[in-house]
XYZ file of C-alpha atoms in Angstrom:
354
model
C -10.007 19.030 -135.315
C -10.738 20.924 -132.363
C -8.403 18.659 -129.771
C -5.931 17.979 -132.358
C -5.704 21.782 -132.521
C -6.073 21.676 -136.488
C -8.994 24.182 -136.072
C -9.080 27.484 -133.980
C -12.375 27.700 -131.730
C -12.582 31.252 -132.822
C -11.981 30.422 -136.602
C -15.122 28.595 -136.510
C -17.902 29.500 -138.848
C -21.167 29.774 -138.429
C -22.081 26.434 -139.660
C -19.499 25.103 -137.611
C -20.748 26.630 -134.423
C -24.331 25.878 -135.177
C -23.173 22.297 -135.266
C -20.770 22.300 -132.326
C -23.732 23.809 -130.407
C -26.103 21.197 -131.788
C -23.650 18.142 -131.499
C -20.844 18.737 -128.927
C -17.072 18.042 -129.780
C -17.283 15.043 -127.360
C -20.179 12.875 -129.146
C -18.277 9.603 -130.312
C -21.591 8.461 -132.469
C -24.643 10.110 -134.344
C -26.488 7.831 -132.664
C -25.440 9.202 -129.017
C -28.448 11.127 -127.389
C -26.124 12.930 -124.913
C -22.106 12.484 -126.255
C -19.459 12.566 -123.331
C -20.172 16.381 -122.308
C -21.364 17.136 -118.787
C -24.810 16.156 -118.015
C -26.983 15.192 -115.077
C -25.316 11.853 -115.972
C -22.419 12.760 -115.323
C -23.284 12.380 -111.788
C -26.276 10.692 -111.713
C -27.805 7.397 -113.530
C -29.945 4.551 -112.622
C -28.875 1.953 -110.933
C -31.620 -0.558 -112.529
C -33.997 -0.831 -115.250
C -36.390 -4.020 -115.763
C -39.574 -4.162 -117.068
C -43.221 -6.085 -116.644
C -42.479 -7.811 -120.101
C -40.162 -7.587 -123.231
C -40.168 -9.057 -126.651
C -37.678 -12.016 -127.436
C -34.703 -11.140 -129.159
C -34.937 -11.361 -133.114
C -32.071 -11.980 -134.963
C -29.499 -9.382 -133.610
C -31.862 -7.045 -132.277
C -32.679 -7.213 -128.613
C -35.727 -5.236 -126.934
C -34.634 -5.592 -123.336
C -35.586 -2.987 -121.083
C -32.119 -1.706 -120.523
C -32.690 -0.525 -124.154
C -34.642 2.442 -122.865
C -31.644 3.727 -120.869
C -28.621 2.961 -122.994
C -28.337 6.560 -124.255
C -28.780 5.737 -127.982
C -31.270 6.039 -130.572
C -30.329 2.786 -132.293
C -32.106 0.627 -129.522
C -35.593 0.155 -127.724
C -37.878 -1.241 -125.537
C -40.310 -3.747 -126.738
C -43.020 -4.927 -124.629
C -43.941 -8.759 -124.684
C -47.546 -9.743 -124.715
C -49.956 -10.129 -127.037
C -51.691 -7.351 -128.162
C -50.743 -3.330 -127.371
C -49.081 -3.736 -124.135
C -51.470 -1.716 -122.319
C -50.399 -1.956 -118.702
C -46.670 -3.319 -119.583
C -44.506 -0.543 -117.773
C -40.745 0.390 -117.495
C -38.992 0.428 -113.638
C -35.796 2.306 -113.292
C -34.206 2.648 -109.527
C -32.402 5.303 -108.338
C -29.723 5.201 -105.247
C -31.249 6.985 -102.490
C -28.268 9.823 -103.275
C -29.146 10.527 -106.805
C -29.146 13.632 -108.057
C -32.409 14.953 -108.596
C -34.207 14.675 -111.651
C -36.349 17.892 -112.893
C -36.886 17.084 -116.502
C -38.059 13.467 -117.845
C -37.115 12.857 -121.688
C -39.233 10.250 -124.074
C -38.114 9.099 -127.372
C -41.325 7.028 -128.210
C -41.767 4.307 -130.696
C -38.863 2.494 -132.398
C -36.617 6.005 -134.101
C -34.256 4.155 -135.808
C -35.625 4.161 -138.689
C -39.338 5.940 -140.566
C -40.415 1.766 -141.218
C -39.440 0.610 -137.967
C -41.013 3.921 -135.963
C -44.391 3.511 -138.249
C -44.683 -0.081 -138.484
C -44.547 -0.568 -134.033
C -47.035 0.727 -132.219
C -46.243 4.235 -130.221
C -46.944 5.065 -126.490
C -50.155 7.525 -126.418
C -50.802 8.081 -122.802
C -47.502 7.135 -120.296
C -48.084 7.013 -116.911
C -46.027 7.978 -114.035
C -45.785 6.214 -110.235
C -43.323 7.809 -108.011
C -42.201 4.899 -105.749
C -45.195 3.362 -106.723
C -47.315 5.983 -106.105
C -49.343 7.515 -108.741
C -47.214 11.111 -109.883
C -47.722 11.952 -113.614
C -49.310 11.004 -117.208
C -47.767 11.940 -119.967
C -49.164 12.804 -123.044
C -46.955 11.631 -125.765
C -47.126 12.636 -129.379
C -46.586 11.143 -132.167
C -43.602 12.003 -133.528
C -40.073 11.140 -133.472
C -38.246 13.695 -131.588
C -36.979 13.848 -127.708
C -40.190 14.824 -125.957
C -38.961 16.448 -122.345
C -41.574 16.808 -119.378
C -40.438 19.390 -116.628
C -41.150 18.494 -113.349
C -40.706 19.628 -109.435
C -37.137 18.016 -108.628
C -37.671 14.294 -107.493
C -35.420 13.161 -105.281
C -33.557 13.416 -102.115
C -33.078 17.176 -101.163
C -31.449 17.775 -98.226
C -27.874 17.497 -99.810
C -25.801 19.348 -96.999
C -25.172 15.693 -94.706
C -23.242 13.291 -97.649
C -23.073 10.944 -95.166
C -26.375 10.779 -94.473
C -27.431 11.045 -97.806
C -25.684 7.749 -98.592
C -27.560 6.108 -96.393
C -30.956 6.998 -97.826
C -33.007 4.044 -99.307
C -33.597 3.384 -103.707
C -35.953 5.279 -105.037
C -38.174 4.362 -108.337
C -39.876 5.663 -111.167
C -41.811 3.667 -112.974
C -43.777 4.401 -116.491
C -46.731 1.998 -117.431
C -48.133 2.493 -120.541
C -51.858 3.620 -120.948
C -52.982 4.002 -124.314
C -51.017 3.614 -127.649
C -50.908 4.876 -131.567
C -50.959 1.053 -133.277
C -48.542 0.237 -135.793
C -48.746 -0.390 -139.530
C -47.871 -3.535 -139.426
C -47.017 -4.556 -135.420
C -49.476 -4.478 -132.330
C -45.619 -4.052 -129.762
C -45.164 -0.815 -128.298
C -41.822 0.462 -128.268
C -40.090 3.211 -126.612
C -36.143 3.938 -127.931
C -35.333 5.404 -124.736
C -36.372 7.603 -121.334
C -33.628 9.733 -119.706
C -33.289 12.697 -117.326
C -32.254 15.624 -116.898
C -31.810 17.302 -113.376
C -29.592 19.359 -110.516
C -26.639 18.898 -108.437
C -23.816 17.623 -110.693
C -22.485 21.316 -111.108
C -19.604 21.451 -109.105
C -15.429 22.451 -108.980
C -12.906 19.347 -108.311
C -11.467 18.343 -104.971
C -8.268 20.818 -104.031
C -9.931 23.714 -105.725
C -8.559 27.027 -103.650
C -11.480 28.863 -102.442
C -10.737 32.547 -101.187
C -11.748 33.398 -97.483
C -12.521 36.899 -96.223
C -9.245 37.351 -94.342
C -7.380 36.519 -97.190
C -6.303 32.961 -96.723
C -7.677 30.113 -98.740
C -8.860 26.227 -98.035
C -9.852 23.956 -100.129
C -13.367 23.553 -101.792
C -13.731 20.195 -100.047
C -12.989 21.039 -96.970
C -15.341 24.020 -96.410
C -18.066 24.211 -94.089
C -21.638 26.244 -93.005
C -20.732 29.125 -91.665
C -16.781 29.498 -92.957
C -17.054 33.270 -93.793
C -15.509 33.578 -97.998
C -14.988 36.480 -100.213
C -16.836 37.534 -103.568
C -17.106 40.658 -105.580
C -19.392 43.087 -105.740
C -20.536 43.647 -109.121
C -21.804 46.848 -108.492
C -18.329 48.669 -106.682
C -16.081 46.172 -107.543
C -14.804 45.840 -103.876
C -14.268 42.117 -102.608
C -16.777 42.104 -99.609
C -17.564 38.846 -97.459
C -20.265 36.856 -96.578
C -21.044 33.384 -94.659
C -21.964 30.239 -96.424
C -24.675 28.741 -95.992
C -25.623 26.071 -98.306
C -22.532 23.337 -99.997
C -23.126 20.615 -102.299
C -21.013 17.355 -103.111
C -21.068 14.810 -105.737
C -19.186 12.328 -107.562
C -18.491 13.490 -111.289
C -17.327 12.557 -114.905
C -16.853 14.788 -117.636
C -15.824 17.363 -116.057
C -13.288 20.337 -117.772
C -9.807 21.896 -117.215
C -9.496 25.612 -118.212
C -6.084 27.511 -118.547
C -5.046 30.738 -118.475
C -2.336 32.768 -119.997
C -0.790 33.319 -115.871
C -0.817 29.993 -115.401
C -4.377 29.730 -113.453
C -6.016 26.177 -113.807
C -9.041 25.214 -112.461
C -11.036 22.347 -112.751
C -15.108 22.418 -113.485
C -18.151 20.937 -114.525
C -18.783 22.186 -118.250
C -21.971 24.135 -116.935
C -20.425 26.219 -113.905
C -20.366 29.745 -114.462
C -17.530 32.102 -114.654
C -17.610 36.197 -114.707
C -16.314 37.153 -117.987
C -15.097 40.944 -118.962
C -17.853 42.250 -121.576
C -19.844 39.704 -122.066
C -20.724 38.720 -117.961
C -21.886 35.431 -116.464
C -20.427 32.573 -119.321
C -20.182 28.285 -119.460
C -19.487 26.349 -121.859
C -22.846 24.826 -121.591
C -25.026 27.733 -121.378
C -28.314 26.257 -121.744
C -27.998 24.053 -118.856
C -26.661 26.661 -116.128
C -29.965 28.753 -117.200
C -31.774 26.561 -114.308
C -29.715 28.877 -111.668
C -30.793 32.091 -110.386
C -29.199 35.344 -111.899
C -28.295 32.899 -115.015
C -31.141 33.277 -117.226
C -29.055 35.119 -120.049
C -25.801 33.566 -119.858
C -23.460 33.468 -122.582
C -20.852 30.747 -123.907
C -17.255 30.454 -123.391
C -15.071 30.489 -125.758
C -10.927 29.966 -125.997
C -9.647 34.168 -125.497
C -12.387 35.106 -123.169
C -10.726 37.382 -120.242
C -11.945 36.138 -117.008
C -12.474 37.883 -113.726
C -10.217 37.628 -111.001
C -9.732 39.584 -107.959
C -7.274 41.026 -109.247
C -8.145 42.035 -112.752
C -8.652 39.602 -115.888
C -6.860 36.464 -117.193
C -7.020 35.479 -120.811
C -8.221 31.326 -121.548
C -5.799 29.929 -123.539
C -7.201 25.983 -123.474
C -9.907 23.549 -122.274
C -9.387 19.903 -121.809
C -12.095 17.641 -121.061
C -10.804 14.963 -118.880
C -11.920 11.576 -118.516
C -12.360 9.506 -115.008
C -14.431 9.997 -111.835
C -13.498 13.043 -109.204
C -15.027 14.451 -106.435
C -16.778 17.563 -106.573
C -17.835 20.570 -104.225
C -19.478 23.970 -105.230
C -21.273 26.444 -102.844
C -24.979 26.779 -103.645
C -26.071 29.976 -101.352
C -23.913 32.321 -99.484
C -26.192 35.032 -96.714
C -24.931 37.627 -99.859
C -23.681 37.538 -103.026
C -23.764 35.526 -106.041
C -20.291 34.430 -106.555
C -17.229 33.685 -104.762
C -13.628 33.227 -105.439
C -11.851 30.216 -106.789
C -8.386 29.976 -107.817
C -8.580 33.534 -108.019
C -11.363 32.689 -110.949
C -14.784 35.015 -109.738
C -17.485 31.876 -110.418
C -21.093 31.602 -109.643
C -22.613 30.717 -106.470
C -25.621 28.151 -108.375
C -28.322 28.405 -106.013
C -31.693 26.527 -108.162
C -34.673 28.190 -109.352
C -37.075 26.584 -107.619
């Protein structure tokens, strides 16, 4: 109702935006984990999952391994020997220019239904090998809920040289299972899925007109260490400049156009922050640009929010989420400041928390 533009976003109860906060106006399915909003998936994924065993198919039900990355309740993982499957493990490979994964998610045992979750045994005890190397065991309870396990970003961090970074070699996590919590009826060990969650997929699209301290502007892409761009002081209000030093660059789905009453568009990933008048720092998905500094208590945006410019404030009048692939660029640390200027929009320089 919301894209058809039968419903108002700020008509919404507060049912409805318990729900829309809970759910997402993109998920397609109830038995999506993640819908078609931005998420670290949006620019980030394995390339490969396989596993040391899996159960033959029964019926119409499959257990293959790539069950446990599918993004959906409905399916699992089954290991395939006899007995509890302790030792059978899970391998998912990552391109060398992933984005980095801080969180690890585990829906254990078989969710999609109470019988099928109760009667197959549960992991207990998951362990973790970082390229094969021993990282992590998790402790798993049993339960059926998303289980998340924070962790120091894994990955390739030096994100400045794209180039370079496409050249680095797969990477691997792999999760072998230690001890279990048997079954009613079934000695295989099931896990529904095991996703991420994780940085640098928070970005503006290619062309995006980034403000420079003389006064000129270049685009977002074409930016480098060093150009010298403006941002506003919070404090006096005065657009002051300062020299960037840290850019980021990834290929991106989901991303969101925002308009504005003048005729501003801009192009972002749903997370990105924007400078809103009386309410301050504001995305659409709040919760997720919390990971930046200066972000901890950001709000939502919502259609009729007046954004900061450099000149004053511009009233949202739509967001479109838009479908397809684009390149992306955002500036992650300027020498001072914590925004800069893009299509006259003030936004959030997103420099990590860690």
């Amino acid at each position: 109702q919301l894209s058809t533009g039968k419903k108002d976003w700020d008509k919404l109860t507060s049912e409805e935006e318990a729900l829309l906060e809970k759910y997402d106006e993109v998920f397609e399915d109830i038995w999506d984990i993640l819908g078609g909003g931005c998420s670290w998936y949006c620019g980030g994924g394995s390339k490969e999952v396989t596993a040391s065993s899996y159960l033959k198919s029964q019926s119409s039900n499959n257990y293959e391994p790539k069950n446990a990355h599918d993004l959906n309740y409905k399916s699992a993982w089954v290991e395939g020997v006899p007995g509890y499957g302790k030792g059978e493990y899970l391998m998912y490979t990552f391109e060398g220019k992933s984005p980095r994964i801080t969180e690890i998610i585990v829906v254990n045992g078989y969710v999609k239904s109470e019988a099928a979750y109760r009667d197959n045994s549960r992991v207990k005890k998951l362990k973790v090998y970082l390229n094969d190397k021993p990282y992590v065991v998790l402790n798993l309870e049993d339960k059926i809920a998303n289980q998340g396990f924070k962790v120091e970003p894994i990955g390739n961090g030096n994100r400045e040289d794209w180039k370079a970074l496409e050249t680095k070699p797969d990477w691997t996590l792999k999760f072998e299972i230690l001890e279990v919590y048997k079954g009613l009826k079934y000695e295989d060990t099931a896990i529904s899925e095991i996703y991420f969650d994780g940085l640098d997929v928070h970005c503006f699209a290619k062309g995006t007109k980034v403000q420079l301290a003389d006064n000129s502007t270049k685009n977002i892409e074409n930016l480098k260490i060093g150009d010298m761009v403006a941002y506003l002081d919070l404090e006096t209000k005065e657009i002051k400049s300062a020299k960037i030093e840290k850019l980021e660059k990834v290929i991106h789905h989901g991303l969101v156009r925002y308009k504005f009453e003048s005729g501003i568009e801009i192009t972002a990933t749903q997370d990105h922050p924007f400078r809103i008048e009386n309410k301050g720092w504001a995305s659409l998905k709040p919760d997720k640009s919390k990971q930046y500094k200066g972000f901890e208590n950001i709000e939502k945006i919502y259609i009729g929010d007046l954004f900061l410019t450099e000149k004053g404030t511009d009233k949202l009048i739509s967001i479109d989420f838009l479908e397809g692939e684009q390149e992306t660029y955002t500036i992650s640390r300027l020498r001072y400041g914590d925004n800069f200027i893009a299509n006259g929009l003030i936004v959030g320089i997103e420099e990590l928390n860690y």
